């Protein structure tokens, strides 16, 4: 994975009410963090697949385990996110690929701190006033 952060928009959580459904919010946030931020190749079993921006390989059982949700919850949430046009899913006999719609809205933003790290500690011999 890369350094950086994924934007979180008020409209997505607070204004849409998505945050009130905790499982939905957790799954949607997880999807945004899992999605590829650039076109890349990935090995799945013996297959090499090309992931476009906004895509990631998906398995319902693995997602349920990672997110500590039931497979039925994952299935229900996926169907809802498809209905509200947040994502699409393409399934093969071996794996599925989730594609976020409008992936540039969720693209990872690189973050570099402009603060210098130092091992020097502040002096303890300052006068107390």
C-alpha atoms as a printed R data frame, in Angstrom:
    type eleno elety resid chain resno       x       y       z
1   ATOM     1    CA   UNK     A     1   0.000   0.000   0.000
2   ATOM     2    CA   UNK     A     2   1.040   3.580  -0.350
3   ATOM     3    CA   UNK     A     3   1.369   6.475   2.007
4   ATOM     4    CA   UNK     A     4  -1.317   9.082   1.910
5   ATOM     5    CA   UNK     A     5  -4.951   9.480   2.739
6   ATOM     6    CA   UNK     A     6  -8.293   9.073   1.035
7   ATOM     7    CA   UNK     A     7 -10.651  12.071   1.102
8   ATOM     8    CA   UNK     A     8 -13.764  11.774   3.221
9   ATOM     9    CA   UNK     A     9 -16.560  14.043   2.064
10  ATOM    10    CA   UNK     A    10 -19.288  15.381   4.377
11  ATOM    11    CA   UNK     A    11 -21.864  14.684   1.675
12  ATOM    12    CA   UNK     A    12 -20.959  10.980   1.799
13  ATOM    13    CA   UNK     A    13 -21.263  10.478   5.510
14  ATOM    14    CA   UNK     A    14 -23.223  13.141   7.305
15  ATOM    15    CA   UNK     A    15 -25.441  14.525   4.583
16  ATOM    16    CA   UNK     A    16 -26.311  11.171   2.980
17  ATOM    17    CA   UNK     A    17 -26.922   9.534   6.348
18  ATOM    18    CA   UNK     A    18 -24.532   6.699   5.441
19  ATOM    19    CA   UNK     A    19 -22.658   7.139   8.724
20  ATOM    20    CA   UNK     A    20 -25.799   6.150  10.659
21  ATOM    21    CA   UNK     A    21 -25.462   2.625   9.294
22  ATOM    22    CA   UNK     A    22 -22.136   1.653  10.857
23  ATOM    23    CA   UNK     A    23 -21.586  -1.512   8.837
24  ATOM    24    CA   UNK     A    24 -22.263   0.356   5.604
25  ATOM    25    CA   UNK     A    25 -19.895   3.178   6.615
26  ATOM    26    CA   UNK     A    26 -17.120   0.761   7.607
27  ATOM    27    CA   UNK     A    27 -17.454  -1.252   4.406
28  ATOM    28    CA   UNK     A    28 -17.557   1.843   2.168
29  ATOM    29    CA   UNK     A    29 -14.509   3.374   3.896
30  ATOM    30    CA   UNK     A    30 -12.693   0.033   3.551
31  ATOM    31    CA   UNK     A    31 -13.494  -0.077  -0.181
32  ATOM    32    CA   UNK     A    32 -12.052   3.386  -0.715
33  ATOM    33    CA   UNK     A    33  -8.847   2.435   1.072
34  ATOM    34    CA   UNK     A    34  -8.515  -0.881  -0.794
35  ATOM    35    CA   UNK     A    35  -9.035   0.631  -4.249
36  ATOM    36    CA   UNK     A    36  -5.981   1.043  -6.455
37  ATOM    37    CA   UNK     A    37  -4.977   4.671  -6.899
38  ATOM    38    CA   UNK     A    38  -3.150   3.981 -10.176
39  ATOM    39    CA   UNK     A    39  -3.314   1.425 -12.959
40  ATOM    40    CA   UNK     A    40  -1.282  -1.606 -11.843
41  ATOM    41    CA   UNK     A    41  -0.836  -5.333 -12.229
42  ATOM    42    CA   UNK     A    42  -1.643  -7.775  -9.438
43  ATOM    43    CA   UNK     A    43  -1.184 -11.507  -9.093
44  ATOM    44    CA   UNK     A    44  -4.259 -13.487  -8.016
45  ATOM    45    CA   UNK     A    45  -3.464 -17.174  -7.772
46  ATOM    46    CA   UNK     A    46  -1.883 -18.031 -11.113
47  ATOM    47    CA   UNK     A    47  -3.477 -15.097 -12.915
48  ATOM    48    CA   UNK     A    48  -2.005 -11.646 -13.412
49  ATOM    49    CA   UNK     A    49  -4.738  -9.056 -13.705
50  ATOM    50    CA   UNK     A    50  -4.615  -5.367 -14.521
51  ATOM    51    CA   UNK     A    51  -6.390  -3.146 -12.050
52  ATOM    52    CA   UNK     A    52  -7.505   0.279 -13.181
53  ATOM    53    CA   UNK     A    53  -7.704   3.267 -10.862
54  ATOM    54    CA   UNK     A    54 -10.516   2.665  -8.372
55  ATOM    55    CA   UNK     A    55 -10.502  -1.150  -8.616
56  ATOM    56    CA   UNK     A    56  -9.515  -3.902  -6.215
57  ATOM    57    CA   UNK     A    57  -9.845  -7.693  -6.067
58  ATOM    58    CA   UNK     A    58 -12.595  -8.809  -3.744
59  ATOM    59    CA   UNK     A    59 -13.693 -11.954  -1.985
60  ATOM    60    CA   UNK     A    60 -16.797 -11.926   0.201
61  ATOM    61    CA   UNK     A    61 -15.434 -14.463   2.711
62  ATOM    62    CA   UNK     A    62 -12.123 -12.629   3.104
63  ATOM    63    CA   UNK     A    63 -13.901  -9.266   3.462
64  ATOM    64    CA   UNK     A    64 -16.273 -10.690   6.086
65  ATOM    65    CA   UNK     A    65 -13.338 -12.028   8.074
66  ATOM    66    CA   UNK     A    66 -11.276  -8.837   7.767
67  ATOM    67    CA   UNK     A    67 -14.186  -6.555   8.688
68  ATOM    68    CA   UNK     A    68 -15.645  -8.924  11.318
69  ATOM    69    CA   UNK     A    69 -19.036  -8.971   9.564
70  ATOM    70    CA   UNK     A    70 -21.193 -11.792   8.297
71  ATOM    71    CA   UNK     A    71 -21.098 -12.730   4.629
72  ATOM    72    CA   UNK     A    72 -24.806 -11.864   4.456
73  ATOM    73    CA   UNK     A    73 -24.048  -8.335   5.746
74  ATOM    74    CA   UNK     A    74 -21.348  -7.946   3.103
75  ATOM    75    CA   UNK     A    75 -23.752  -9.157   0.383
76  ATOM    76    CA   UNK     A    76 -26.509  -6.765   1.557
77  ATOM    77    CA   UNK     A    77 -24.132  -3.799   1.718
78  ATOM    78    CA   UNK     A    78 -22.705  -4.574  -1.732
79  ATOM    79    CA   UNK     A    79 -26.189  -4.665  -3.207
80  ATOM    80    CA   UNK     A    80 -27.019  -1.327  -1.579
81  ATOM    81    CA   UNK     A    81 -23.827   0.334  -2.828
82  ATOM    82    CA   UNK     A    82 -24.569  -0.944  -6.341
83  ATOM    83    CA   UNK     A    83 -28.125   0.406  -6.101
84  ATOM    84    CA   UNK     A    84 -26.986   3.886  -5.049
85  ATOM    85    CA   UNK     A    85 -24.337   3.770  -7.792
86  ATOM    86    CA   UNK     A    86 -21.210   3.932  -5.645
87  ATOM    87    CA   UNK     A    87 -19.607   0.811  -7.154
88  ATOM    88    CA   UNK     A    88 -19.903  -2.050  -9.595
89  ATOM    89    CA   UNK     A    89 -18.718  -5.610  -9.210
90  ATOM    90    CA   UNK     A    90 -17.540  -8.012 -11.902
91  ATOM    91    CA   UNK     A    91 -17.382 -11.650 -10.856
92  ATOM    92    CA   UNK     A    92 -15.440 -14.509 -12.372
93  ATOM    93    CA   UNK     A    93 -15.306 -18.117 -11.218
94  ATOM    94    CA   UNK     A    94 -12.129 -17.360  -9.238
95  ATOM    95    CA   UNK     A    95 -12.476 -13.805  -7.909
96  ATOM    96    CA   UNK     A    96 -14.402 -10.556  -8.182
97  ATOM    97    CA   UNK     A    97 -13.258  -7.059  -9.018
98  ATOM    98    CA   UNK     A    98 -14.938  -4.105  -7.340
99  ATOM    99    CA   UNK     A    99 -14.812  -0.821  -9.229
100 ATOM   100    CA   UNK     A   100 -15.607   2.433  -7.476
101 ATOM   101    CA   UNK     A   101 -17.613   4.763  -9.651
102 ATOM   102    CA   UNK     A   102 -15.922   8.181  -9.985
103 ATOM   103    CA   UNK     A   103 -12.620   6.902  -8.557
104 ATOM   104    CA   UNK     A   104 -10.917  10.287  -8.861
105 ATOM   105    CA   UNK     A   105 -13.222  11.472  -6.038
106 ATOM   106    CA   UNK     A   106 -11.533   8.986  -3.697
107 ATOM   107    CA   UNK     A   107  -7.979   9.050  -4.989
108 ATOM   108    CA   UNK     A   108  -5.200   8.698  -2.439
109 ATOM   109    CA   UNK     A   109  -3.600  12.047  -1.725
110 ATOM   110    CA   UNK     A   110   0.089  11.914  -0.928
111 ATOM   111    CA   UNK     A   111   1.027  13.538   2.343
112 ATOM   112    CA   UNK     A   112   4.439  14.751   3.323
113 ATOM   113    CA   UNK     A   113   4.997  16.422   6.627
114 ATOM   114    CA   UNK     A   114   6.988  19.634   6.597
115 ATOM   115    CA   UNK     A   115   8.002  19.144  10.208
116 ATOM   116    CA   UNK     A   116  11.531  18.039  10.920
117 ATOM   117    CA   UNK     A   117  12.015  15.194  13.330
118 ATOM   118    CA   UNK     A   118  14.545  15.727  16.071
119 ATOM   119    CA   UNK     A   119  15.972  13.731  18.905
120 ATOM   120    CA   UNK     A   120  16.705  16.841  20.940
121 ATOM   121    CA   UNK     A   121  14.471  17.380  23.934
122 ATOM   122    CA   UNK     A   122  13.586  20.798  25.383
123 ATOM   123    CA   UNK     A   123  15.885  21.959  28.142
124 ATOM   124    CA   UNK     A   124  14.587  21.443  31.676
125 ATOM   125    CA   UNK     A   125  16.657  24.268  33.127
126 ATOM   126    CA   UNK     A   126  14.360  27.097  32.053
127 ATOM   127    CA   UNK     A   127  13.240  29.515  34.759
128 ATOM   128    CA   UNK     A   128   9.694  29.086  35.951
129 ATOM   129    CA   UNK     A   129   7.842  32.410  35.983
